[in-house]
Coordinates of C-alpha atoms in Angstrom, one line a residue:
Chain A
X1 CA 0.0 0.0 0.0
X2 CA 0.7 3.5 0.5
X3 CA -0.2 6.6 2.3
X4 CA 0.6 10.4 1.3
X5 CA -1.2 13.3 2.0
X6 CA -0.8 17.0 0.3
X7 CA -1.6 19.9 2.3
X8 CA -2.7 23.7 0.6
X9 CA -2.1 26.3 2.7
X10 CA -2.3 30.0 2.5
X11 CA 1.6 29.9 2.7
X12 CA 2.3 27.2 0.5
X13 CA 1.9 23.6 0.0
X14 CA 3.3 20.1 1.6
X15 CA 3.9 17.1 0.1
X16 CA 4.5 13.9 1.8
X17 CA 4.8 10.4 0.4
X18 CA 6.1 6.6 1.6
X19 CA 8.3 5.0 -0.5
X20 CA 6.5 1.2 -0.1
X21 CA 4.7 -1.1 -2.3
X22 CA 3.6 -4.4 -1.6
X23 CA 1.9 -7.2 -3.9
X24 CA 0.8 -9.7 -1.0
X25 CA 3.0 -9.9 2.2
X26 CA 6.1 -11.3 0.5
X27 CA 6.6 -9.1 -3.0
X28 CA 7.8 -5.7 -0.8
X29 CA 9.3 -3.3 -2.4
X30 CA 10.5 0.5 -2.6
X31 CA 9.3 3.1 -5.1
X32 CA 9.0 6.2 -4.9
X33 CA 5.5 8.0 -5.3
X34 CA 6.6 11.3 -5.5
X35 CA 7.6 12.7 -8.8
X36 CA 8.3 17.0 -9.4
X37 CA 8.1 18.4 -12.8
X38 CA 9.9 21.9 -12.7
X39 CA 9.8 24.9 -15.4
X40 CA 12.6 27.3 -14.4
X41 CA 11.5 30.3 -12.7
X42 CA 7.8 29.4 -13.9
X43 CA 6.3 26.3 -12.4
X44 CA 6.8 23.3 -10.2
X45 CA 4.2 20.9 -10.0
X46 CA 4.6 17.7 -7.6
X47 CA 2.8 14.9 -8.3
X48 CA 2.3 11.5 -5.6
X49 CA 0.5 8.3 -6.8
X50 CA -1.4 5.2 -5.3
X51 CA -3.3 2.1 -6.5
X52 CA -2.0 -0.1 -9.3
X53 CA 1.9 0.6 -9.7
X54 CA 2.1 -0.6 -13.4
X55 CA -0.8 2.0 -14.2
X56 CA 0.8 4.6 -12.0
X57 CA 4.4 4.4 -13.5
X58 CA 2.6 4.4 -16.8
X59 CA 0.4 7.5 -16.0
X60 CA 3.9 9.1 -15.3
X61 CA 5.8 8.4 -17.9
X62 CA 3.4 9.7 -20.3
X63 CA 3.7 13.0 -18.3
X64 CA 7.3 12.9 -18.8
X65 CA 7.2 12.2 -22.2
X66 CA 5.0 15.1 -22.6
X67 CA 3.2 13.9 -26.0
X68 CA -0.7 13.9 -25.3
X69 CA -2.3 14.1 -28.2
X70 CA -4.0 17.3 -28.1
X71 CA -0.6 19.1 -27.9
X72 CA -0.9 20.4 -24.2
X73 CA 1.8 19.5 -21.4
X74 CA 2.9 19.8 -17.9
X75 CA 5.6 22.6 -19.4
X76 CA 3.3 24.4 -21.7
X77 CA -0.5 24.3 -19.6
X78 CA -1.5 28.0 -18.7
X79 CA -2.3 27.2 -15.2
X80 CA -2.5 24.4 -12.5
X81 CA -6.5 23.8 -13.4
X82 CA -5.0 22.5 -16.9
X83 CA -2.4 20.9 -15.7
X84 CA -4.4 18.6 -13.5
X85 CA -6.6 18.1 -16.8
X86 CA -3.4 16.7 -18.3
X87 CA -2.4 14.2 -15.7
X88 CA -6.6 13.3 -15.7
X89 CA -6.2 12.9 -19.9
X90 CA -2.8 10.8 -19.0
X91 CA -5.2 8.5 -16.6
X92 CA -7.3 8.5 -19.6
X93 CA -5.2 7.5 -21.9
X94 CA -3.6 4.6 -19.7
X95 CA -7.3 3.5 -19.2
X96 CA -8.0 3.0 -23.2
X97 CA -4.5 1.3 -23.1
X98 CA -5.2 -1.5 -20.6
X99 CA -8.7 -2.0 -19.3
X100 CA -9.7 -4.7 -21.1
X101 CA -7.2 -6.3 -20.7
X102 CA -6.8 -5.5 -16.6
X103 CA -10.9 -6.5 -16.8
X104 CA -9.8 -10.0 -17.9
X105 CA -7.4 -10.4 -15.2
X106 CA -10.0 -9.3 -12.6
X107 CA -8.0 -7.0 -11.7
X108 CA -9.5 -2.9 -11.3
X109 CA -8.4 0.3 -13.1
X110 CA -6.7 1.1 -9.6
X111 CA -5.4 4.6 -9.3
X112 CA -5.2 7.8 -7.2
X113 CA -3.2 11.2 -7.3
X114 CA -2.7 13.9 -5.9
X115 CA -1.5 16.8 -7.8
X116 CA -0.5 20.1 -6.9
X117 CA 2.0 23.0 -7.7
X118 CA 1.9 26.4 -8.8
X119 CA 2.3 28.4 -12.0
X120 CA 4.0 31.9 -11.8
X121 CA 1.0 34.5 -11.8
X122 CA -1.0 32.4 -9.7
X123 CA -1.9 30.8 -6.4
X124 CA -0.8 27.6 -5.2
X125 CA -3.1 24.7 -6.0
X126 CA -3.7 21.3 -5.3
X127 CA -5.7 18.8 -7.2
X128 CA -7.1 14.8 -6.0
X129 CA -7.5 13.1 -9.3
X130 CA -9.3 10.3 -9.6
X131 CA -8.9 6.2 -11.6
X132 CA -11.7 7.8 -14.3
X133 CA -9.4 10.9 -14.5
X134 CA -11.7 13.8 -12.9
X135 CA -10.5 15.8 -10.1
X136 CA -11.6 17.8 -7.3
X137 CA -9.4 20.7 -5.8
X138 CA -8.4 22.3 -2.1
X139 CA -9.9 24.7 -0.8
X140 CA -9.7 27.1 2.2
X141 CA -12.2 24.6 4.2
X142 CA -10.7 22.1 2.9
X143 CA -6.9 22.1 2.3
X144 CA -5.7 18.6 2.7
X145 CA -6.0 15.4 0.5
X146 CA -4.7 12.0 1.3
X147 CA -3.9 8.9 -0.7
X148 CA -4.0 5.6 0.2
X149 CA -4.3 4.3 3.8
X150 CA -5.3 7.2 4.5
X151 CA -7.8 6.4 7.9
X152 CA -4.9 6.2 10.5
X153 CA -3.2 9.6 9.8
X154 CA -6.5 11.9 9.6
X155 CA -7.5 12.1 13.0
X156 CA -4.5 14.6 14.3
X157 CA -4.9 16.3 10.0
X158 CA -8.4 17.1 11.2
X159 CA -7.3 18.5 14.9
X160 CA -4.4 20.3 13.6
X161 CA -4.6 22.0 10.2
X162 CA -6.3 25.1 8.8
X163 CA -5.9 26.7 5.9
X164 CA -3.3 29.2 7.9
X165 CA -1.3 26.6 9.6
X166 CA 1.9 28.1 8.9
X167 CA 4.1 25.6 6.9
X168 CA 6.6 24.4 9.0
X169 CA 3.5 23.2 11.8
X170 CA 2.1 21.6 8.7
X171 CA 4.9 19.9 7.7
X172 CA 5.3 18.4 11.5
X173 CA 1.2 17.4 11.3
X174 CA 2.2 15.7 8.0
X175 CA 4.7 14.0 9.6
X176 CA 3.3 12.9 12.7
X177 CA 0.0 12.0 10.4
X178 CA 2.7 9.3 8.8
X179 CA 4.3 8.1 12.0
X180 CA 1.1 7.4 13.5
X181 CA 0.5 5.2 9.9
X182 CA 3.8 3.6 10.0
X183 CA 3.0 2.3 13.5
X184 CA -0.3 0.9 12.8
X185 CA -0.3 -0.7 9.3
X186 CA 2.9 -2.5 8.1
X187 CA 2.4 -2.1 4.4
X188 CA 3.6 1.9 4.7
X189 CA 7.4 2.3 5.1
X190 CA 10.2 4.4 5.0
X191 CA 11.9 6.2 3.5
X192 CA 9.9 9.2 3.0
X193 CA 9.4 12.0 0.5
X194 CA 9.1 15.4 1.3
X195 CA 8.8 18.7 -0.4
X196 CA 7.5 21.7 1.8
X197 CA 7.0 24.0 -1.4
X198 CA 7.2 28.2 -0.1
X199 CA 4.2 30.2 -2.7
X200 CA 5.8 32.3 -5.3
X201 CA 9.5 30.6 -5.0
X202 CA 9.4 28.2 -8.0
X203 CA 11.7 26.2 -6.6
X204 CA 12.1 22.9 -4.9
X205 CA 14.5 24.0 -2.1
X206 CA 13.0 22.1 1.1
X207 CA 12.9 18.9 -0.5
X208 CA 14.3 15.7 1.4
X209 CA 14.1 11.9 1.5
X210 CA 13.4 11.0 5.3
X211 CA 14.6 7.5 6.5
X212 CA 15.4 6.2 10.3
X213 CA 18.9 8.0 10.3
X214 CA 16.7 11.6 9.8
X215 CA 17.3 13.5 13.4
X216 CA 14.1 15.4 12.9
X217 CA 11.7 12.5 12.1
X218 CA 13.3 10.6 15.4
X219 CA 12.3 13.3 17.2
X220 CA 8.5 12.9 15.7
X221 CA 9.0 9.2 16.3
X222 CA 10.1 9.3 19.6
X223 CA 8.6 12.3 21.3
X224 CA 4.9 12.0 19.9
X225 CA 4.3 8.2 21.3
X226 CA 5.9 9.9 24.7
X227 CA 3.1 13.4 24.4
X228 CA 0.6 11.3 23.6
X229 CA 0.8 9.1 26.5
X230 CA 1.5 12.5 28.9
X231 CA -1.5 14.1 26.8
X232 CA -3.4 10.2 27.7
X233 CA -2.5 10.5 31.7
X234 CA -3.3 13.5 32.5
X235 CA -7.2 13.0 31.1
X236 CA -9.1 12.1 34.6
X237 CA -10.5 8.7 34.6
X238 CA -14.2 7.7 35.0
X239 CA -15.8 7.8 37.7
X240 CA -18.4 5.4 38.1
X241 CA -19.8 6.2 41.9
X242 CA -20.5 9.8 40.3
X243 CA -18.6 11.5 43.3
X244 CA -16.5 13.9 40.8
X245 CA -19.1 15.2 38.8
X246 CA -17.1 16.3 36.0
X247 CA -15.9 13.0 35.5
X248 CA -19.0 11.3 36.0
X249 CA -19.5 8.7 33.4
X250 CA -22.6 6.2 34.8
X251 CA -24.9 9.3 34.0
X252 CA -28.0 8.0 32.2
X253 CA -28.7 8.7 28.5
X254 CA -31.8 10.8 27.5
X255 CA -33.1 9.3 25.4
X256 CA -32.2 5.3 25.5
X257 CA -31.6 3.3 28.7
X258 CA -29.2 0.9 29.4
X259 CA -28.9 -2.2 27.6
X260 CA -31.3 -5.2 28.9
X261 CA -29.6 -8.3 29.8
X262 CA -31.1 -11.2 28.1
X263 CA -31.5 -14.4 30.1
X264 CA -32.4 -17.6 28.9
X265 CA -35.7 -18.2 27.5
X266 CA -37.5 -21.1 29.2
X267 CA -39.6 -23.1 27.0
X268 CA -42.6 -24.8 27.8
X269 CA -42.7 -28.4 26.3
X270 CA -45.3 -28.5 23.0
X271 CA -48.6 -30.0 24.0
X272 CA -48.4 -33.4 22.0
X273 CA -51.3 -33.8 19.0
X274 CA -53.7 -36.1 20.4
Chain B
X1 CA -20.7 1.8 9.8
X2 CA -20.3 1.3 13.3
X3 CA -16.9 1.2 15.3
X4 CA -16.8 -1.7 18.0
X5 CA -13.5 -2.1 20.9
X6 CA -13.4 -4.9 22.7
X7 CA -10.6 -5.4 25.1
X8 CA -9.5 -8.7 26.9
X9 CA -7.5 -7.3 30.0
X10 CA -5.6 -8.9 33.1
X11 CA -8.5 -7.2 35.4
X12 CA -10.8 -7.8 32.9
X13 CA -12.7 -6.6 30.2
X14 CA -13.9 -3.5 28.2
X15 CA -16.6 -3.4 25.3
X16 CA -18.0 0.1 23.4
X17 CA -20.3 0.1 20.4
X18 CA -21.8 2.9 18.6
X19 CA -25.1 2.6 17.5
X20 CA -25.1 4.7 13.6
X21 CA -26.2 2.4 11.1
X22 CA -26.4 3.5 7.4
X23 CA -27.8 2.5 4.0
X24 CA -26.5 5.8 2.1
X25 CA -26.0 8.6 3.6
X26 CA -30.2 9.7 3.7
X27 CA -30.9 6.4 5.6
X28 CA -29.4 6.7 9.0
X29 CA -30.5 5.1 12.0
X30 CA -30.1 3.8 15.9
X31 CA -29.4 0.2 16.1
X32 CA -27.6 -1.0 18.7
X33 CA -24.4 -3.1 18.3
X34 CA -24.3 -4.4 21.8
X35 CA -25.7 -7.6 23.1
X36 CA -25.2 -9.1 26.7
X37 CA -26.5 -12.6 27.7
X38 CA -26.2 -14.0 31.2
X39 CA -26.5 -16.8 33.8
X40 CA -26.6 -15.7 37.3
X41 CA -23.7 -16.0 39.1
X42 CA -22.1 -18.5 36.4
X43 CA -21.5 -16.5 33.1
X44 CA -22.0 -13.0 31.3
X45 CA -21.1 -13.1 27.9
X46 CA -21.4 -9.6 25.4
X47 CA -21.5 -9.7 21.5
X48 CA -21.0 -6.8 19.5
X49 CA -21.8 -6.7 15.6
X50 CA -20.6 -5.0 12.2
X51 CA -21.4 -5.5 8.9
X52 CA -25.1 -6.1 7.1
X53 CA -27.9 -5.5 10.2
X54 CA -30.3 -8.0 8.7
X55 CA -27.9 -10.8 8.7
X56 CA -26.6 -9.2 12.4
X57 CA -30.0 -9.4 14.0
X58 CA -30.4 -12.2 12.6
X59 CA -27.4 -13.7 14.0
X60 CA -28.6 -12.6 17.6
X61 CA -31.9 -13.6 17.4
X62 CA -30.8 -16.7 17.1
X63 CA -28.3 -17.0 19.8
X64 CA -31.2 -15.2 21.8
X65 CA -33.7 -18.3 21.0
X66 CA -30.8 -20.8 22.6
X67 CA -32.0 -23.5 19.8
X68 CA -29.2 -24.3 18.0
X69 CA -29.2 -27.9 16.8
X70 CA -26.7 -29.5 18.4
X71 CA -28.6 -28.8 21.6
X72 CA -25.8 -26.1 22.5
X73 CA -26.7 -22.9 23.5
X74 CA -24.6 -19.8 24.9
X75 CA -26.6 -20.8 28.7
X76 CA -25.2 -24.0 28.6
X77 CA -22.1 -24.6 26.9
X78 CA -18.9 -25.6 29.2
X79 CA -16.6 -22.9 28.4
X80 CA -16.2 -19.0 27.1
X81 CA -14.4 -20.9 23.6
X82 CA -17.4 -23.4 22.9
X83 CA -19.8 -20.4 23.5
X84 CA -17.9 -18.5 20.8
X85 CA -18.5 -21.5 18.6
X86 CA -22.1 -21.0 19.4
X87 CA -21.8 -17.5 17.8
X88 CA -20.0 -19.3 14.9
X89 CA -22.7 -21.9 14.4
X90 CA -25.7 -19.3 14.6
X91 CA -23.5 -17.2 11.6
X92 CA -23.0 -20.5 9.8
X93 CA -27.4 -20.9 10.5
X94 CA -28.0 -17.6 8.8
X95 CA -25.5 -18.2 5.9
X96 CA -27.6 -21.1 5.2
X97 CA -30.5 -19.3 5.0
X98 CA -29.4 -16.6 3.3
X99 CA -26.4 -16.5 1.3
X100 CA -28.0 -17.6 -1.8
X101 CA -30.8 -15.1 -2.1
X102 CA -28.2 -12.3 -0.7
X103 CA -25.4 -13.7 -3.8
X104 CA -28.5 -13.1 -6.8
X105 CA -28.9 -9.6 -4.8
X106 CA -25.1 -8.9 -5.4
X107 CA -25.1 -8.8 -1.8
X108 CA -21.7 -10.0 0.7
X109 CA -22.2 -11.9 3.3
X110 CA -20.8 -9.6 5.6
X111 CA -20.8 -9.8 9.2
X112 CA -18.1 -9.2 12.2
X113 CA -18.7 -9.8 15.8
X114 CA -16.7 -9.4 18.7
X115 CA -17.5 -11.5 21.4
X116 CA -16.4 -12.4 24.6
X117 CA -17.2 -12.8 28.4
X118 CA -16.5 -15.4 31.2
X119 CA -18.0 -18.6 32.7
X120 CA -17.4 -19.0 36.2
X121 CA -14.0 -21.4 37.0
X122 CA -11.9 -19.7 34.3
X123 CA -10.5 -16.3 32.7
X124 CA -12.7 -13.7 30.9
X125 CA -11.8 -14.3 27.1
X126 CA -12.2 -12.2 24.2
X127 CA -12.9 -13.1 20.1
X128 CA -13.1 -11.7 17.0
X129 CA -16.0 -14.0 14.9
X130 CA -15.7 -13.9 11.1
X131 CA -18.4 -13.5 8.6
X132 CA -17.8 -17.7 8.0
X133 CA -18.5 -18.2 11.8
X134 CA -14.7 -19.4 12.4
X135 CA -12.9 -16.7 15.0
X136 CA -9.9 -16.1 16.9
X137 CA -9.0 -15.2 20.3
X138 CA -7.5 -12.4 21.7
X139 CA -3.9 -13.0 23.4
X140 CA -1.9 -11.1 26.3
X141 CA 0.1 -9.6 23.2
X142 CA -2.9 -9.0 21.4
X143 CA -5.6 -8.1 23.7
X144 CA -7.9 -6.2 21.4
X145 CA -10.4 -6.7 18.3
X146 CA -12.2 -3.5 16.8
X147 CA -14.8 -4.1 14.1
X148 CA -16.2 -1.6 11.6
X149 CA -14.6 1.6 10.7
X150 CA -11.5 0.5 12.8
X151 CA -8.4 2.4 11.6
X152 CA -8.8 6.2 12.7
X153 CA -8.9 4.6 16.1
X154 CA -6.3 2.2 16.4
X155 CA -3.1 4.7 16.8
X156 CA -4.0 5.5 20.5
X157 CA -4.9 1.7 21.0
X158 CA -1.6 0.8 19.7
X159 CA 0.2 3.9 22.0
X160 CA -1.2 2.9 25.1
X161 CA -2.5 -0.2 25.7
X162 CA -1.3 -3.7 27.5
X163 CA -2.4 -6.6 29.0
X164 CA -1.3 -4.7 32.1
X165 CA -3.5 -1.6 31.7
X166 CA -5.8 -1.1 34.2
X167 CA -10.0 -1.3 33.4
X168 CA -10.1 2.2 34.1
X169 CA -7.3 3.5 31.9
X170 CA -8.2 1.3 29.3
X171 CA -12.1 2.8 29.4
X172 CA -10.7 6.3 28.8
X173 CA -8.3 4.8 25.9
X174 CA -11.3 3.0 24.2
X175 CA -13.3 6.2 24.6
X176 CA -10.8 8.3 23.0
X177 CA -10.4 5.7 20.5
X178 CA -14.4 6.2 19.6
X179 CA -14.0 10.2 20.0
X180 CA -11.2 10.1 17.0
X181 CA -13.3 8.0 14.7
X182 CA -16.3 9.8 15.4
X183 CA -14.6 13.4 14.5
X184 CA -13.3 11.4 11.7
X185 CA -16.2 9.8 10.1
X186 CA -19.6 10.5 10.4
X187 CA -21.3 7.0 9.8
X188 CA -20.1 6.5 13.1
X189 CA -22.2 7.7 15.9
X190 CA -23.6 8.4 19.3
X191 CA -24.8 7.3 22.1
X192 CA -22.4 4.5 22.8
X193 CA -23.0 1.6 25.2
X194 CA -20.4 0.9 27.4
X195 CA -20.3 -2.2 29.6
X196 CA -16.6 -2.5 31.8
X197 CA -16.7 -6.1 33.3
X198 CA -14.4 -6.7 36.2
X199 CA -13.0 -10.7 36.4
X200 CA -14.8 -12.9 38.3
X201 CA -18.0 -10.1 39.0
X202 CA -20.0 -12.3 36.5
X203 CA -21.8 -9.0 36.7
X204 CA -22.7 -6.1 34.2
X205 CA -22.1 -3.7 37.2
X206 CA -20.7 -0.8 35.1
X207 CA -22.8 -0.9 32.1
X208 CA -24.0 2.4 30.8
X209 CA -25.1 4.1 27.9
X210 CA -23.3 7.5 27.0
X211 CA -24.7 10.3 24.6
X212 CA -23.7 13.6 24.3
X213 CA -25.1 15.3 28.1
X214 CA -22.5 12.1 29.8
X215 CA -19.9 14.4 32.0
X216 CA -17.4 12.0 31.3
X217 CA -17.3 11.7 27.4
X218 CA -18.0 15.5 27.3
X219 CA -14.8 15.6 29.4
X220 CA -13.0 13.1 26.9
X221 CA -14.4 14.7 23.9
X222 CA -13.2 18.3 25.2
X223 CA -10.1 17.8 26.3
X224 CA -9.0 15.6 23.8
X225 CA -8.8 17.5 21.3
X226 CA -6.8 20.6 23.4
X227 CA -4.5 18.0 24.9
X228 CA -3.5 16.5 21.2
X229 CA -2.6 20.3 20.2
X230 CA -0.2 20.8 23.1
X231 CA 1.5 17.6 22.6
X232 CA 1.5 18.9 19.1
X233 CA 3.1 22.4 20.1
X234 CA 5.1 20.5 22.4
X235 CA 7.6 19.3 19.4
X236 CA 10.2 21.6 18.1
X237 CA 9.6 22.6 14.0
X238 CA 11.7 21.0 12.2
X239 CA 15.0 22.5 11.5
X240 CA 16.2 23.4 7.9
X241 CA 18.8 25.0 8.1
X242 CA 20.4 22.4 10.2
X243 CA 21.2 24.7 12.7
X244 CA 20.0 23.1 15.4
X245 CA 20.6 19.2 15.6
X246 CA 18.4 17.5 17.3
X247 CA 15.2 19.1 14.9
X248 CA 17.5 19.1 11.9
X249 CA 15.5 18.3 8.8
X250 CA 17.6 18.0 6.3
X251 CA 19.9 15.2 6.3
X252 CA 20.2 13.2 3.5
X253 CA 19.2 10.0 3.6
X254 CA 21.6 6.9 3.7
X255 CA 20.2 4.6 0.9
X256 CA 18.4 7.0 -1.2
X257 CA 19.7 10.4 -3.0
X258 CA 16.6 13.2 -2.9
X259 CA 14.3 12.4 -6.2
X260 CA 15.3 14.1 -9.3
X261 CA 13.8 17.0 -10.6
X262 CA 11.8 16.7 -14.1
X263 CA 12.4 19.1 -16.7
X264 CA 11.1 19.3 -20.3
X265 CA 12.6 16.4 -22.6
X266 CA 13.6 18.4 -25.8
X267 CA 12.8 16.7 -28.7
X268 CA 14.9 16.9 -31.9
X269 CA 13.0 16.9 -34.6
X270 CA 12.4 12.9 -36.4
X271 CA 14.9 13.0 -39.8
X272 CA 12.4 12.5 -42.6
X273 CA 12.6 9.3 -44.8
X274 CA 14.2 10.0 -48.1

């Protein structure tokens, strides 16, 4: 499997990506889901894949080659919204290519993105594109996406981040988001991918691969299990004699009472027929 | 959906069900998950379901009538195992019934139960029942089963909990647990039922059903939240510049170089065919 998750923020974006891929429990292997296509000084667009990894490296490689057949490209699109119509015509195209053929096999058109960059003259954007090649984008209300096993890692997204999380706290939310994955589901693994991409630079300059030597995601690693069990123990517990009131927790329900307790049901013999 | 916890403890055991069932998003309703069967002073046993209601009531009702053919039912079976073989042999019943007319509908078989309890002379036990009615049984180095929309609360689980963790603690971790998947998801749902069984009470002492006016959850469900963002402020940014070492960000990985930036692949022109 895979988890990454892409964060638009009023500051920039964040992009963060495992590196593992698994066909059952003993074909593991590393590949990278991140890919960044870069137009000096007038775009950078990053994209992370999941599902099927022969349709994703082949979704990508006909972005690299650039050809689609109506002429447009990653390095010639006018803005992000076009450029995530070219990555959804790529999916396309990799759809007419192999679906019959994947349909035989029993085996689903498998494939998720999510895209996101920014094209000098205007805002950041990010983009979740879908196996049939649509997309929906970020907004302000909501300014993450993730990918993959995704369930794990949203519950401290959805405490966390708002659309003006500055972008270093993001980038720790992202990262704790994929420690608390890597803990709980074995088919995510390190390294990681990141790029923390600053609005209006162009550039790529706080990209990194993060594996266990990485002093920072240590620090994630080791500290948030610790905060979250300080954070845990200093929650009262219940009290079930109601004598703290504000930790009460045998107060009835108002609308539905307690469970019944079903005992057995004695049966009377049946009357014979005469 | 429904999330279920059940955990199989040293001191005992905890079970929490939510009661949000669904069939699209416009047909929402209050079923409860939660089932408790005893014998005075000789057994309590609780079941908690997920998957297809019809074939999960179904399920119960049966276990609730005590006639399975064998003559075993879960009042008189020997042990906590053979009762969970019970459970398996009513889900086995049902598929009889059932499966064919639910395969024409397109329709899984799909059905998950936690069950688990104690007869009088040996341990509480906990176990997971399958949707084929075989199950397994929770271990001091596994000592809980969730069913349902399981994964947005399984970090803190996996944080906190042991064999060793008292009932009390491990109430307020499966609480949290529920609060995280129901911020997270919203086919999961209040109120809850909560039953904490202490070993060898062969009682349903603290059961209790919890909506939104219970002290305690309103406690969990406030705090929560606040005490997840301090941990989170707790943890130094990370560091780009490398300046400081212990948050230090940048440091290349050992294995794997930082991926490689995509540029435009110039074409030169194909040489026409003389």
């Amino acid at each position: 499997m895979t988890y990454c998750v892409g964060i638009c923020l009023k500051d920039g974006l964040v992009f963060l990506s495992d590196t593992r891929t698994n066909a059952g429990v003993d074909q593991i292997g590393t590949f990278r889901k991140m890919t960044l296509f870069q137009k000096s000084n007038n775009r950078l667009f990053t994209l992370m894949s999941a599902g099927n990894l022969a349709i994703t490296q082949s979704v990508k490689e006909v972005l690299l080659q650039g050809q689609l057949s109506n002429g447009k490209n990653l390095w010639n699109v006018a803005n992000s919204h076009d450029a995530a119509a070219v990555v959804g015509d790529a999916v396309k195209q990799i759809y007419d290519r192999d679906h019959k053929a994947l349909e035989k096999a029993g085996i689903d058109f498998n494939c998720n993105f999510i895209f996101g960059g920014q094209v000098k003259g205007e805002s950041p954007r990010l983009f979740n594109i879908y196996s049939a090649g649509n997309f929906i984008e970020a907004t302000p209300e909501t300014c993450y996406f993730q990918i993959g096993e995704s369930k794990y890692g949203k519950p401290i997204l959805d405490r966390v981040l708002n659309y003006s999380t500055p972008l270093n706290l993001a980038t720790k939310c992202a990262l704790i988001s994929m420690d608390s994955t890597l803990k709980s589901n074995i088919s995510v693994g390190l390294p990681l991918d990141l790029l923390v991409y600053e609005k209006d630079s162009l550039k790529a300059d706080k990209l990194v691969t993060i594996d266990e030597s990485n002093p920072y995601f240590q620090l994630i690693h080791e500290l948030w299990g610790e905060k979250l069990r300080e954070a845990f123990n200093s929650i009262a517990e219940p009290n079930w004699s109601g004598s703290k009131k504000s930790s009460a927790i045998s107060s009835p329900a108002k609308k539905m009472g307690v469970i019944s307790i079903n005992r057995e049901i004695r049966k009377t013999a049946p009357t014979k027929r005469k």
